[in-house]
Each structure stands twice: as C-alpha cells, then as structure tokens.
Coordinates of C-alpha atoms in Angstrom, one line a residue:
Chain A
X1351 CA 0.0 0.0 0.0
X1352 CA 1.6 3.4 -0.8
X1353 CA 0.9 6.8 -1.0
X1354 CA 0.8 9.6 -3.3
X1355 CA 2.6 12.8 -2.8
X1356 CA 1.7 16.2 -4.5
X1357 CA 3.7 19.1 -3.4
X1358 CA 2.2 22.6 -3.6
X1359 CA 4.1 24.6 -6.1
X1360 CA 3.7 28.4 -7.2
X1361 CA 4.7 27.5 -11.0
X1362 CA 3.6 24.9 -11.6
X1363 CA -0.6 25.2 -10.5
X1364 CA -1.5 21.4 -10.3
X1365 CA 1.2 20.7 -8.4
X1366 CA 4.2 18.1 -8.6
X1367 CA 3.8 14.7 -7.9
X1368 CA 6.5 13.3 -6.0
X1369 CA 8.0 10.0 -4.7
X1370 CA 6.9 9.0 -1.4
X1371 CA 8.9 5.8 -1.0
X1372 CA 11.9 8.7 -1.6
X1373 CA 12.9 10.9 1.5
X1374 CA 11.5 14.7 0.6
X1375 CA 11.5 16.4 3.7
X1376 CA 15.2 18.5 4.9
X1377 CA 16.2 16.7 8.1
X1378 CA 16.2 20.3 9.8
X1379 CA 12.3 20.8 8.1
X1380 CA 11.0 23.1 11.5
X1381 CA 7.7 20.9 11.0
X1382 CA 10.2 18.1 11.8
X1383 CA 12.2 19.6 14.8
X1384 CA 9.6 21.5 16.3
X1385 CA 6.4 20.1 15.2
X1386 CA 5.9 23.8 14.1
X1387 CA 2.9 23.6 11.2
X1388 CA -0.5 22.4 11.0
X1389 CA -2.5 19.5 9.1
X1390 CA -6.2 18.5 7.8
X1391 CA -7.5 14.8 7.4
X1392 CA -10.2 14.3 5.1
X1393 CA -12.2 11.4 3.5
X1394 CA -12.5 11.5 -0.1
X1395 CA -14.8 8.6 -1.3
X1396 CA -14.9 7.3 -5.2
X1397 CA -12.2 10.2 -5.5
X1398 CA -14.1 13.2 -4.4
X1399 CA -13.8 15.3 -0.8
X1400 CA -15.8 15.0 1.7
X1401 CA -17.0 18.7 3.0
X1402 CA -13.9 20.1 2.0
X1403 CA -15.1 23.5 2.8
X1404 CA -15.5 23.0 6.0
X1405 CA -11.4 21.4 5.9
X1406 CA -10.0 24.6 4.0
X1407 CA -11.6 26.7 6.8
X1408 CA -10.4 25.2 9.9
X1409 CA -7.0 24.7 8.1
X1410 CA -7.2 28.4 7.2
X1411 CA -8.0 29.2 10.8
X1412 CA -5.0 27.2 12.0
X1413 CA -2.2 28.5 9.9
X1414 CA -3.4 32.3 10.8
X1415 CA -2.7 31.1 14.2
X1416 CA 0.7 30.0 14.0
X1417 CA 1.4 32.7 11.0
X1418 CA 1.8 30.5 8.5
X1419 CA 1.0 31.1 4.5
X1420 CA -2.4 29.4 3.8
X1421 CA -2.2 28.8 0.1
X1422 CA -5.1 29.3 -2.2
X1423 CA -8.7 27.0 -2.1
X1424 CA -7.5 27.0 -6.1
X1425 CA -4.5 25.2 -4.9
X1426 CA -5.5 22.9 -2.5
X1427 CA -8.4 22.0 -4.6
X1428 CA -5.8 21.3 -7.9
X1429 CA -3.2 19.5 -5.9
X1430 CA -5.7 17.4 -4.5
X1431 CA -7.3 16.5 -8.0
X1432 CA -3.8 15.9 -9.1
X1433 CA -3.3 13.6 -6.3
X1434 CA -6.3 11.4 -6.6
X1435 CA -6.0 10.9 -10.2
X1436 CA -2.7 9.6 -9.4
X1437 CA -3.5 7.2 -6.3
X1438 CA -3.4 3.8 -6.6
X1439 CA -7.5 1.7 -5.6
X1440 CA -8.6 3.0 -2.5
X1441 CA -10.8 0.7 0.1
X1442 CA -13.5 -1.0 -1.2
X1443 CA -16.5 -0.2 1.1
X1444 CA -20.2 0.1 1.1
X1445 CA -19.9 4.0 0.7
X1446 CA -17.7 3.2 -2.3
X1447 CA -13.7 3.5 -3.5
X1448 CA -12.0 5.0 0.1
X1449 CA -9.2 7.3 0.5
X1450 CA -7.1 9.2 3.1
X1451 CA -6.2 12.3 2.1
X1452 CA -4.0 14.5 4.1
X1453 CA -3.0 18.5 4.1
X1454 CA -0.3 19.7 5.5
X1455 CA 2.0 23.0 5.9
X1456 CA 5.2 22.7 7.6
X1457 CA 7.6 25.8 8.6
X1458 CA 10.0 24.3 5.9
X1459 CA 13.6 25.2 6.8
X1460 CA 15.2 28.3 8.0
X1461 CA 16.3 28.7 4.6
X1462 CA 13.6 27.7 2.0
X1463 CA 10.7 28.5 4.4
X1464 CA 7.3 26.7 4.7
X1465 CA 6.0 24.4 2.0
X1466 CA 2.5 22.4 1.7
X1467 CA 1.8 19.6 0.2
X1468 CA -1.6 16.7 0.2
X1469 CA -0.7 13.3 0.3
X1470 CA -3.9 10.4 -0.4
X1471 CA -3.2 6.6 0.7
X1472 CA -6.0 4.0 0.4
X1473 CA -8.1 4.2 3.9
X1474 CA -6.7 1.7 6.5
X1475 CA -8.7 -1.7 7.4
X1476 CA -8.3 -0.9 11.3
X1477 CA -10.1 2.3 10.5
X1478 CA -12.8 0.8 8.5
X1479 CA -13.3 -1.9 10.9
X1480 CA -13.9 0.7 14.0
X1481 CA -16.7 1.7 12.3
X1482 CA -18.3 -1.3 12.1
X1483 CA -17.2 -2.8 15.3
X1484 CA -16.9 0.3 17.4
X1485 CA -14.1 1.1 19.6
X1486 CA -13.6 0.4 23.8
X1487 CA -12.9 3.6 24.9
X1488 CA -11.2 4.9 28.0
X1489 CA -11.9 8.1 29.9
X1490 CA -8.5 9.8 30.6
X1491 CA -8.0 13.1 32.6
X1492 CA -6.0 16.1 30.1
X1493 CA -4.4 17.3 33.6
X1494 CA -6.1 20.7 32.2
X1495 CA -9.3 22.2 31.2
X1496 CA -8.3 23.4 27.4
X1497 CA -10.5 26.7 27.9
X1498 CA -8.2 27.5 30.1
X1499 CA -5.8 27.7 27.0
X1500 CA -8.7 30.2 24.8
X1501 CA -7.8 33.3 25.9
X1502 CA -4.1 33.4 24.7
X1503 CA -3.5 33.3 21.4
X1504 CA 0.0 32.1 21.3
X1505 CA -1.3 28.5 22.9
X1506 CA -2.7 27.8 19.5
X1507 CA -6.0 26.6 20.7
X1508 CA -8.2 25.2 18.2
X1509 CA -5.3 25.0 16.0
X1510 CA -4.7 21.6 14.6
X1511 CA -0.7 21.3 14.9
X1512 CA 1.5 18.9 13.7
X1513 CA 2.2 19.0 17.7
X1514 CA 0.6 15.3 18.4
X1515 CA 3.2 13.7 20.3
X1516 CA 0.3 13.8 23.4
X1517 CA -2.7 12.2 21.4
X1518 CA -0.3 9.9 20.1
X1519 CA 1.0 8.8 23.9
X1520 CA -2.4 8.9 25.0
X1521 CA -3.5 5.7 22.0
X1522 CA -0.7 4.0 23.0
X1523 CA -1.6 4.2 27.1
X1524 CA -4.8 3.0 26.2
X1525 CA -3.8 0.5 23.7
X1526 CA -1.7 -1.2 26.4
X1527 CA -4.8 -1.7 28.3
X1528 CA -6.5 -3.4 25.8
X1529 CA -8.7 -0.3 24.3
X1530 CA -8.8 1.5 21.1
X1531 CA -9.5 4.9 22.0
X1532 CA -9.0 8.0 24.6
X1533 CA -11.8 10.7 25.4
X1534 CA -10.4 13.6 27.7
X1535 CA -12.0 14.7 30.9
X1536 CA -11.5 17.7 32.9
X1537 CA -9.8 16.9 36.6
X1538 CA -14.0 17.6 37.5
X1539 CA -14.3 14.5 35.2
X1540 CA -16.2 16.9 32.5
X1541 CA -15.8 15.3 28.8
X1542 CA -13.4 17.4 26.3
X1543 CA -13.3 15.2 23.2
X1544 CA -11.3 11.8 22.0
X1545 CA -7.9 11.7 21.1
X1546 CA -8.4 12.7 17.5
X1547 CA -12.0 13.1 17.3
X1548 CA -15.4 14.3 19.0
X1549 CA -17.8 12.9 21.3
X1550 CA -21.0 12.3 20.3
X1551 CA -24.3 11.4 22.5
X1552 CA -27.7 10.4 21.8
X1553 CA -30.6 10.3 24.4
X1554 CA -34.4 10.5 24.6
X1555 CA -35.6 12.4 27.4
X1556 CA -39.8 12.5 27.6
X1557 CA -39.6 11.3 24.3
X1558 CA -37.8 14.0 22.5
X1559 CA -34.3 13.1 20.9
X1560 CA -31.0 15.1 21.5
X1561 CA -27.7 14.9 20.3
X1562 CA -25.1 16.2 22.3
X1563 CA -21.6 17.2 21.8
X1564 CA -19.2 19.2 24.4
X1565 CA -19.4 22.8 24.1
X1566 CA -17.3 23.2 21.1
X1567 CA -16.0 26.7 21.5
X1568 CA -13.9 26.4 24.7
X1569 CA -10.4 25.0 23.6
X1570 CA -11.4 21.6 22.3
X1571 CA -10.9 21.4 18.4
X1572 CA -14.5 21.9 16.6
X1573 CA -15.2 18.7 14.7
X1574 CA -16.2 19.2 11.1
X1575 CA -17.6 15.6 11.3
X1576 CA -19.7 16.2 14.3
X1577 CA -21.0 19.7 12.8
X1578 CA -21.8 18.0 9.8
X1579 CA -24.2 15.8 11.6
X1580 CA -25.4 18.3 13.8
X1581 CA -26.4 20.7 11.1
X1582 CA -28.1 17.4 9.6
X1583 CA -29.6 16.0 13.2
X1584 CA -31.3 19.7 13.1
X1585 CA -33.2 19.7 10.1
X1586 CA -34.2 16.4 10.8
X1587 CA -36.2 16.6 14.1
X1588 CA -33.7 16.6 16.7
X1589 CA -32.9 18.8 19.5
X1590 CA -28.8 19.8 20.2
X1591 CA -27.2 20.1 23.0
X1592 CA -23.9 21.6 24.2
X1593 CA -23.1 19.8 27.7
X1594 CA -21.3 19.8 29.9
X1595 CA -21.7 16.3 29.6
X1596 CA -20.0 13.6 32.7
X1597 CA -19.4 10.1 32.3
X1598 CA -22.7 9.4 33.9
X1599 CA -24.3 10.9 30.5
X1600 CA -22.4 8.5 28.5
X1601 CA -23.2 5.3 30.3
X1602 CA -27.0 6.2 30.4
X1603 CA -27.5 7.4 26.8
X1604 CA -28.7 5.6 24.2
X1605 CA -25.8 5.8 21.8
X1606 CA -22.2 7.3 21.7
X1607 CA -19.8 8.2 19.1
X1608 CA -16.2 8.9 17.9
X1609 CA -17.0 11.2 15.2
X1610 CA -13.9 12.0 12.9
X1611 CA -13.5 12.7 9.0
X1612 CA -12.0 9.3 8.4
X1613 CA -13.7 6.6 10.4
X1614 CA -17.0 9.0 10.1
X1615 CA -19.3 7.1 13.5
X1616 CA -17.3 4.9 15.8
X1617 CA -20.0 3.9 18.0
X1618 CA -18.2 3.2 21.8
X1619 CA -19.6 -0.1 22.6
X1620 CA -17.2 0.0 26.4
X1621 CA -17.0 2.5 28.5
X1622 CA -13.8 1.6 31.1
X1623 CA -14.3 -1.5 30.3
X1624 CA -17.9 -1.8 30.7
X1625 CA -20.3 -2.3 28.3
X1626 CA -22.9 0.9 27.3
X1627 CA -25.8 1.0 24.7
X1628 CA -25.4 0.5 21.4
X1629 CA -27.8 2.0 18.8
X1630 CA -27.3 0.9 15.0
X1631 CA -30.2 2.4 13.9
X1632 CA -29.1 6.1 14.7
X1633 CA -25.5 5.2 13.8
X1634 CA -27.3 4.7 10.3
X1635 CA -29.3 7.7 10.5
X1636 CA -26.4 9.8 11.5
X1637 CA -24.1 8.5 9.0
X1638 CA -26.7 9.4 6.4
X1639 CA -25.9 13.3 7.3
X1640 CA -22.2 12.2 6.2
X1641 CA -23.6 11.0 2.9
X1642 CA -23.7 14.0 0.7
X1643 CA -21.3 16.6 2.7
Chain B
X108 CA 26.7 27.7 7.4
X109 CA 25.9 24.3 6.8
X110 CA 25.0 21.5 9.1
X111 CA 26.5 18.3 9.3
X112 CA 24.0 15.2 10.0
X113 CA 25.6 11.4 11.1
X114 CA 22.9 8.8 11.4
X115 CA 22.7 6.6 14.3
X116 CA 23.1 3.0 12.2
X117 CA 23.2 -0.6 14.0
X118 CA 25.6 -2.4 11.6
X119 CA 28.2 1.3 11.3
X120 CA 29.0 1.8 14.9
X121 CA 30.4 5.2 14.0
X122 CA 27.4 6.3 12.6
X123 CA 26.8 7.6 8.6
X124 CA 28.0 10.8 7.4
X125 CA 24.4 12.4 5.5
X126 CA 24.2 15.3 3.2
X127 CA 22.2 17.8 5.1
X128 CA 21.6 20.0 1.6
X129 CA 19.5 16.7 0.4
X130 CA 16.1 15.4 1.8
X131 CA 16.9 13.0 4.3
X132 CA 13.5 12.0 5.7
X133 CA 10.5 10.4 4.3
X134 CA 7.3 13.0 4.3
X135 CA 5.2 10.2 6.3
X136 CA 7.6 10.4 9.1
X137 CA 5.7 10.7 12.2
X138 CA 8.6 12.8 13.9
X139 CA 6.9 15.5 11.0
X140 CA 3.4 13.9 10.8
X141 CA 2.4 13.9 14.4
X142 CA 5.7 15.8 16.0
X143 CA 6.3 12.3 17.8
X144 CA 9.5 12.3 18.7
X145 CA 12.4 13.4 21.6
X146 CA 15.4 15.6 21.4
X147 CA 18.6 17.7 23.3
X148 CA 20.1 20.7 22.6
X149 CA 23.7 20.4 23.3
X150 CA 26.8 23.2 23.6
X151 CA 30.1 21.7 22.0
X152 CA 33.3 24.3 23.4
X153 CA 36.4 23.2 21.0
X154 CA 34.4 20.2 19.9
X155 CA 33.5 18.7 23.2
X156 CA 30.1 18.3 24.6
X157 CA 29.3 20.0 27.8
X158 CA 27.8 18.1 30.3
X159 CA 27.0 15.5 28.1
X160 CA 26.1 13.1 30.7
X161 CA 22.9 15.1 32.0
X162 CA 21.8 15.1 28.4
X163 CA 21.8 11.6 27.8
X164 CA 20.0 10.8 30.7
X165 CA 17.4 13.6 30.5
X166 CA 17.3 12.6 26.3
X167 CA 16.6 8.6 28.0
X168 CA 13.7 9.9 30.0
X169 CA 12.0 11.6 27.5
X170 CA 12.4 8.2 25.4
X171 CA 11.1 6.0 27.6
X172 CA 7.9 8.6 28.7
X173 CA 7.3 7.8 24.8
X174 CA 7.8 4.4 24.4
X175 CA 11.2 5.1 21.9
X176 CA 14.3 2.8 21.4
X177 CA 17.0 4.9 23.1
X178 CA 20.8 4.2 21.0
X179 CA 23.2 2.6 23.6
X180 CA 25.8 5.6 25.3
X181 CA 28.5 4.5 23.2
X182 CA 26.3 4.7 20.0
X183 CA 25.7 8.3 21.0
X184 CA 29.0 9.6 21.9
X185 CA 30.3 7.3 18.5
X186 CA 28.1 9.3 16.3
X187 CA 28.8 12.7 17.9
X188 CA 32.3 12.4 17.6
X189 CA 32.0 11.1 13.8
X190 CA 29.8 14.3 13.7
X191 CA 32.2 16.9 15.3
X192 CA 34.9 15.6 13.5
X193 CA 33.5 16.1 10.2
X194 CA 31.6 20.1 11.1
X195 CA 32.4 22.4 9.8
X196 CA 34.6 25.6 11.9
X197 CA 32.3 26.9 14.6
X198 CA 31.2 30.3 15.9
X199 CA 34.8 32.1 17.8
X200 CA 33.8 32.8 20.9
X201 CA 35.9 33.5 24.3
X202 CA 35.0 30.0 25.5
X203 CA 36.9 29.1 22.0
X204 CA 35.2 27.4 19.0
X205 CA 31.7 26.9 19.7
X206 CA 29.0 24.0 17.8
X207 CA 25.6 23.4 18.3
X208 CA 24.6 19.7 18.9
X209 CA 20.6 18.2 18.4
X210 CA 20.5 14.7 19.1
X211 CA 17.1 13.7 17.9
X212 CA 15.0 10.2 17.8
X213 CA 11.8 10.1 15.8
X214 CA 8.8 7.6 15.5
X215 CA 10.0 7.4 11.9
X216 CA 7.4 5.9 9.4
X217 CA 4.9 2.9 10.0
X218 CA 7.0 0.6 8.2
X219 CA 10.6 1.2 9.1
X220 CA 10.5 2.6 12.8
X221 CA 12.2 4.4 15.2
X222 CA 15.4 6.3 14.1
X223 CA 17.9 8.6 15.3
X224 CA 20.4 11.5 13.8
X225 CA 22.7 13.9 15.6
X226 CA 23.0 17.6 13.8
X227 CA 26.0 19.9 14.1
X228 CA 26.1 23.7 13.4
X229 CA 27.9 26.7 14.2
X230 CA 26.3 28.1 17.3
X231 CA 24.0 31.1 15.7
X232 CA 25.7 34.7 16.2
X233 CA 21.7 35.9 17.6
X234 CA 22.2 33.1 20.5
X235 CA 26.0 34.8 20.9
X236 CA 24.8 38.2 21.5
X237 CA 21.9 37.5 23.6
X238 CA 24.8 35.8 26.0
X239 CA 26.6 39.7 25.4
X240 CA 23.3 41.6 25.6
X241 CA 20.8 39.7 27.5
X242 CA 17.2 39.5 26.5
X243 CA 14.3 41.8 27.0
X244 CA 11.4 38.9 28.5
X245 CA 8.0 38.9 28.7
X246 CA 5.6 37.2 31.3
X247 CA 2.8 35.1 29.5
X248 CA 0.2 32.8 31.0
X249 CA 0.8 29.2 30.1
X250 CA -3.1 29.2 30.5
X251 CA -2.7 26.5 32.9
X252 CA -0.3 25.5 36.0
X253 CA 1.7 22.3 34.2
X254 CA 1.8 20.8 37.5
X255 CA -1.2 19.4 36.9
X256 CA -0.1 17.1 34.0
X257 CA 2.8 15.9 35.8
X258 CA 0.5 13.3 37.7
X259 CA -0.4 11.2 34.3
X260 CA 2.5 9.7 32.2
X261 CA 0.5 10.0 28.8
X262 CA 0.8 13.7 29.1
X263 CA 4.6 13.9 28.7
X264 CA 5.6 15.7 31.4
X265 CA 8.9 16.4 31.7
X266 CA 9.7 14.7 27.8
X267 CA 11.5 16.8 26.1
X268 CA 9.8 16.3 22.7
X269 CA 9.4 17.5 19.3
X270 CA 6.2 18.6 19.5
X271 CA 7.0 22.3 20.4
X272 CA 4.5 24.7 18.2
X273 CA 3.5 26.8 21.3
X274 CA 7.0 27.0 22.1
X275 CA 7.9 28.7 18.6
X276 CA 4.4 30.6 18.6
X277 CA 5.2 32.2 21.8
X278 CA 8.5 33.5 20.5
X279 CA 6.8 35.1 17.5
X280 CA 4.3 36.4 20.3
X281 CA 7.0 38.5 22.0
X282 CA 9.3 38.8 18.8
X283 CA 6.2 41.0 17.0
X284 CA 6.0 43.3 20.9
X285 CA 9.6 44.1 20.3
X286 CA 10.9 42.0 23.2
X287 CA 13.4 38.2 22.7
X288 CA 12.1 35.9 24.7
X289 CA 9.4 35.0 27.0
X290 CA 8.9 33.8 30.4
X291 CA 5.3 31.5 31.4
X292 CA 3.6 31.9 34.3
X293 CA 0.1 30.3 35.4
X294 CA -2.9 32.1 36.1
X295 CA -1.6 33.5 39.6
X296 CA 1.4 34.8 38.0
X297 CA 3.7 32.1 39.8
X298 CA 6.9 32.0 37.2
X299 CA 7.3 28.6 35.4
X300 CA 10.2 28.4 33.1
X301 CA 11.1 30.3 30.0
X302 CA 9.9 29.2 26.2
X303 CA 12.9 27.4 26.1
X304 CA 15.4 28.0 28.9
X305 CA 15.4 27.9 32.8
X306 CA 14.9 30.8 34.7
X307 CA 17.2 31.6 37.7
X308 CA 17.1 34.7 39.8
X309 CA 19.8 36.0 42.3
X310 CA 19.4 38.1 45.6
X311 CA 21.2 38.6 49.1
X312 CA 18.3 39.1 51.7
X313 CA 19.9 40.4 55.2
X314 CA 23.7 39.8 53.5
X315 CA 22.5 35.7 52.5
X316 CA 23.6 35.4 48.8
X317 CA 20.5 33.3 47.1
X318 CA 20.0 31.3 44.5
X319 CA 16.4 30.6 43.1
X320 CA 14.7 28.5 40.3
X321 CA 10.4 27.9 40.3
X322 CA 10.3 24.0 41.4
X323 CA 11.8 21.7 38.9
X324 CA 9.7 18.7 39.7
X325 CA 6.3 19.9 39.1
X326 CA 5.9 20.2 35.4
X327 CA 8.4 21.8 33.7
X328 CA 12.1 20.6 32.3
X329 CA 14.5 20.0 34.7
X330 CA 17.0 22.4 33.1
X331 CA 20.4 20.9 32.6
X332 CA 22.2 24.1 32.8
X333 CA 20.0 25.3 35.8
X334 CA 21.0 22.0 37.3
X335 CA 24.7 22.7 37.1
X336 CA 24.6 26.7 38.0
X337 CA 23.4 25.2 41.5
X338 CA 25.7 22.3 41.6
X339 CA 28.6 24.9 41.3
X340 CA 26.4 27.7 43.4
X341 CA 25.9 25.6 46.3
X342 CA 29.6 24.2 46.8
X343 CA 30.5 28.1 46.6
X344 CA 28.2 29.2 49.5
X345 CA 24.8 29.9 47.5
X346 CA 21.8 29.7 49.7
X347 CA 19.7 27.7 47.1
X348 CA 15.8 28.1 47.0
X349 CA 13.3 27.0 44.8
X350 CA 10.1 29.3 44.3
X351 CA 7.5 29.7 44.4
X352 CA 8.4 33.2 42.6
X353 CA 6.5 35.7 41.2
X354 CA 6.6 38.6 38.9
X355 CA 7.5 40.9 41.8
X356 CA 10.8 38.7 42.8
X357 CA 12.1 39.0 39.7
X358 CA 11.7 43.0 39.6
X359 CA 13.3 43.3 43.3
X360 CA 16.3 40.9 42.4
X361 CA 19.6 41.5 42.2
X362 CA 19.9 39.6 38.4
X363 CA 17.9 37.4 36.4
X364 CA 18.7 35.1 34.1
X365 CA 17.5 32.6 31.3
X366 CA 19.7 29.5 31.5
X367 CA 19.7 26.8 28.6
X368 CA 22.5 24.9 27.0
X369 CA 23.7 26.6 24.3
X370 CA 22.9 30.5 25.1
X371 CA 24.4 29.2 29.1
X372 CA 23.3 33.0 30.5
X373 CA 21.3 35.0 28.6
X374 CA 20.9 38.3 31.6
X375 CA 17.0 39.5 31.6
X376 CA 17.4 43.2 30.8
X377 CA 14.0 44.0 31.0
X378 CA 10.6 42.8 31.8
X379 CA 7.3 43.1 30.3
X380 CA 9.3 46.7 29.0
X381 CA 10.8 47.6 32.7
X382 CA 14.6 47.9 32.6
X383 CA 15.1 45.3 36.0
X384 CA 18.7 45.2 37.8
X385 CA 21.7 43.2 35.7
X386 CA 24.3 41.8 37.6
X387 CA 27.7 41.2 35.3
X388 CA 30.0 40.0 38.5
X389 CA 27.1 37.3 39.2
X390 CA 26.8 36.7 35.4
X391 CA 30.5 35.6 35.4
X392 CA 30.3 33.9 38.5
X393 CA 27.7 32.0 37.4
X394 CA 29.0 31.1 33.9
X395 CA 32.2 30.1 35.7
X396 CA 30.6 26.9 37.1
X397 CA 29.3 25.8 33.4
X398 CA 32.9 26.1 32.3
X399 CA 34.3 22.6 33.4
X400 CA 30.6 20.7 32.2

C-alpha cells in the first residue's frame, strides 16, 4: 500500500507529484524539529472530498494562528485533483472507492521556508473496521481544562498542529490496556473530546431526541464531522445540545460516538471496560448526514 | 553555514555521514506527521560536549515517557564524535570554537521505525549576542499551572519532545511586541520556566547570597544548565531556594537570568518593557561553574 505525494508549487498550478517511498522532507524541516505547522484529514470517497469547505476553513483558521502562509482553495483544490487521479485503488466499502487524504503545511527550513503539500493513501482496514465494530474507549483526565488555554492566542487553541506527540502517547496508554480509544476529561471528570475526534451522545428524554456534543468553543478542536451531523440532526427533528456532559451521561445514553473525518461514526460499545448502549439504527441515521457533505 | 548530519546505524557503529543539503527524511515520518518524537540541545566548546552526561540521561527519560528505542551511550557519543569531526569551523567565541549539537529520535514511518540522527552547526551569532546583551522577556500565562499534567504519564511531562509549536508561537508572540524571549507563568502569575530556557534569579536578603529556580519537579524541564549553575552555586556558599516566585521577585532581584545549553546565560534586561537590575560579577560567576561541564 503506498501513497501519493503532491507538493504545492507556485509555478507549476496542479502541483508536482513526487515519490513517497523517496525521502523529501530536509532533516532540519522546523515541521520536523519543532512540530511547528499544521494539518487536515479528510475522506474522499470514489475520489471526491468530503465537505472540503468546511477542511480549508479550519486549516485556514489554523495557519493564521501559527502565522503561517495558507495557500489558495485554487491550490489545494488542484493539488488534490492531481493527487487522486494519481492514487493507486482505494478501500472498497459500502460507501464506495475510500481514500485518506491529508493536508499539510510545515515551517520548511530556515532557509527555504514553509511548504504544503496533500498526500492520499487507500483508507486503513483498522479504520474501516472501528466503524463497524466500534471502539472500547477509555476516559483519561487532560491534567487541564483546554479553555483554560482560549484566551491566549500564542497556545494555539483550536489550531490543529502537527504537535501530536500527546494524542499519540495517550492511544498507545490505552492501547496497552486493551482499548482503542482515549476521550479527555477535565480533573471535574467533565468530557473534552477523543484523542483525535469528537464525542458524540444520543438520548431521549420524555420522548424528545437530542444529540449532544461538548461545548465546542472552549479550547477543544471543533469537529467538522460532528458539525456536519449536527447541522443534519437539526433539520431532521432533533434537539442539540452543548453539555457539559460527565461520564454518567455516556453510560446512560442511548448511543455514543467517535466522530472524525475518516472513520465518520465509531459507535463506543465500552466504557472503562464496561459495556454501554449500542444504537445501530441512529449510527445509520447519522451517518446518512455524512452522505452527501 | 551548513549543518552536518551522522545517522545513528546498527551495523556502522560510528554512525553515517548524510548530506544535510538533500532530503533525508521520508514525508510520512511521524517525527513530522504527528511531531512524535524526543530531542537535546547540546553546547560543543572546542568540539566537546558540555555536560554531556545530564543530556543523555534527561534525552533517556524523555524516550522511555514515549515508548522510543533509546541508542546505547556509546552509540551516541560514536556518532557525535564522527559528527564533530567532520563540522564544519564553529562560531569564535571567548569559550573558544563553539558547535551546536541536536540529538534527535523520531517515530519514523509505519513501516521502518524508530530512528535517530545527531545535527551539528555553528552556534548562531543571535544566540552569541543575547549571552553579550541579555534579553528583553516577557511574562505570559501558560493558560494552565503544568503541575497538573505531571501526575499522568500520557501527558509527557517532563519529555523533552518535538512537539514544540506553542514554544515557537510564543516566540513570535514576543518577537512582533519588540521584546526576545518569553517567560510562562500560570494564572496566579507564579513564574514557570522560560519558552525554552530555565529561569534563575539571584538576591542577598539580610547579606544571604540566594539562588532561586520555580520547582523543577512539578511540570516543567529540569534544566540541565540550571541544574549545574546550583551544583557549582551551592559548593561556593549559595543559599539555594526553589520558588515559588512571582513577577515581583524577579523586579526586586539583584539579576535574572534565562539558562539553557547553548545561550548558558542570557541576563533579563527587561521585563514586560521595565529595565530590571543586571548583575555582570554574578553573570561571570555564574558562567564560571558551566565552564568545566
């Protein structure tokens, strides 16, 4: 399985496809020695985008905050035609031909300064599987309350940053105790959002449906995937709601999600190791909000 | 001013000479994809590491908080020397010929792993001149006190890792004021640690020569430098004290200073735009205890 690399050029509009089993990047790349530039992660299915708009913004968003040259929708859009024309088959699913494709802008060197470019790999089967199966999920304190973070601009808040090395640790913690995913809680045990996606959680109450999310605005990153689905939810008889949510409201709702541009719904069948509510249905009905953004 | 690379290699014990002008590292790299990865910052004075030891062990901390292979001692020292042999001439300074030494292990890509590199420059002539000039600082909230990460491992606490975007975005923060560096402090203004540096204060109180450094063990990097200041401080009749400190000890002092391994003493001349008391006789003191580590 390999991947396809298009680097961002200024002459050359479609971009340059480049050699990915080659090394590319200058071992003193500042996106390499100080994790100093900022990404996207999108799902393209039967070679087309999903809600790519809603990608360029938040990528947008995140390069002003780190000062970094955003090049033009024109751009992206061109590189990433030029890229999935050139990828090899993608995942067969029921949603069709699946790909991974990536956006990134590093720093670049001292030197040569930053540089962008998308790369699109076939989606991975672990991926594909969690939404199926559904991931065991463990609760795991952030030592801080992000919105803590909002107010100061230089923290980056809300920026997506190639900075991961904690949500990385954090998947293998869990992993070593035989779950698949993280979701963050205040030291008051209030729910942030997973490792690298929302939370998502369903719940009749006197008979009227809601879907809740944490309060997006306060330092945890606003999910595309999960305002995709909200906007959807809305228009189609639900009421939303903006927590705080505890772990209490996961183990008595009727469904919850990992909701993330890739794996779309992971429904979290365990909680700490024990089991919580599954609903298929609304995982369907959710997932048909995905379907044409 | 070019940098030379060595690679650390299992079956070339001396390590493999790279051209640094030439891409060296694969673009799916997680080092660059998800800044997962751990590294030092080392002085080299007439191509010898300085304190070389407290590196390695700090360097084998921050490896095993994120689960990397950490190269055997002799592997390390094997490459460096390949690597100082082959550098370039370094910055002339009065310490004599002065290199700057990264030692660096990255995730590396899914397929082939871990890996690890040591870089050598001349140190920059900016870092030289702040050691002359000292550094105008400003105090920033870190938006929350990092003490509270330091009680769950997957945070990283205390890794020194490559994930360090808020690091470089605060410097731009203070660089666009008009001021060099910047100094965190939490919400109740108790000082933390500079963006990347230590920060050590000096006063006599009732004819008692101090010492004083915010608590190393609570959530931010034991400083090598800072570590060997006090070594050499104590065994020449320092009283040593360790916070807490706030803005208002560091405008009463006698001298403050940012400490880190390469600038050694960069004297705070001013602070949030205050001109605050500089202290040359400490400064040289002071340095004088780095000059045999």
């Amino acid at each position: 399985m390999s991947t396809t690399v298009v680097l961002l050029s200024d002459t050359n509009p479609a971009g340059v496809i480049a050699d990915a089993s080659a090394p590319l990047i200058n071992i003193e790349d500042q996106g390499l020695t100080r994790g100093d530039g900022v990404f996207e992660t999108m799902l393209a299915v039967n070679r087309s985008v999903r809600k790519i708009d809603a990608h360029l913004t938040r990528l947008a968003g995140s390069a002003r905050l780190l000062e970094l040259p955003m090049p033009s929708e024109k751009q992206w859009q061109d590189a990433i035609a030029t890229a999935l024309k050139e990828a090899e088959v993608g995942a067969r699913t029921p949603l069709g031909e699946e790909h991974t494709v990536k956006l990134i802008i590093s720093r670049g060197t001292v030197e040569e300064g930053p540089h962008s470019w998308v790369t699109v790999a076939p989606s991975s089967a672990k991926v594909l599987s969690q939404r199926e199966e559904g991931v065991k999920a463990m609760l795991l304190p952030r030592g801080h309350d992000p919105a803590e973070d909002s107010a100061y601009p230089w923290l980056l808040a809300g920026a997506k940053t190639l900075s991961y090395a904690v949500n990385m640790s954090v998947l293998r913690y869990v992993k070593s105790r035989g779950a698949d995913d993280a979701i963050w809680v205040t030291d008051e045990r209030r729910i942030l959002e997973g490792a690298t996606s929302s939370v998502i959680v369903a719940k009749t109450v006197n008979g009227v449906k809601t879907l809740y999310t944490p309060e997006p605005s306060h330092g945890i990153l606003p999910g595309t995937t999960q305002g995709t689905i909200f906007n959807g939810a809305r228009e189609n008889g639900w009421e939303l709601g903006f927590g705080p949510l505890y772990p209490q409201d996961l183990l008595e709702a009727d469904g919850v999600w990992l909701a993330s541009s890739v794996r779309l719904l992971a429904p979290v069948t365990h909680l700490n190791g024990t089991k919580i509510a599954v609903d298929a249905d609304t995982t369907y009905e959710l997932l048909g909000y995905l379907a044409n953004n």
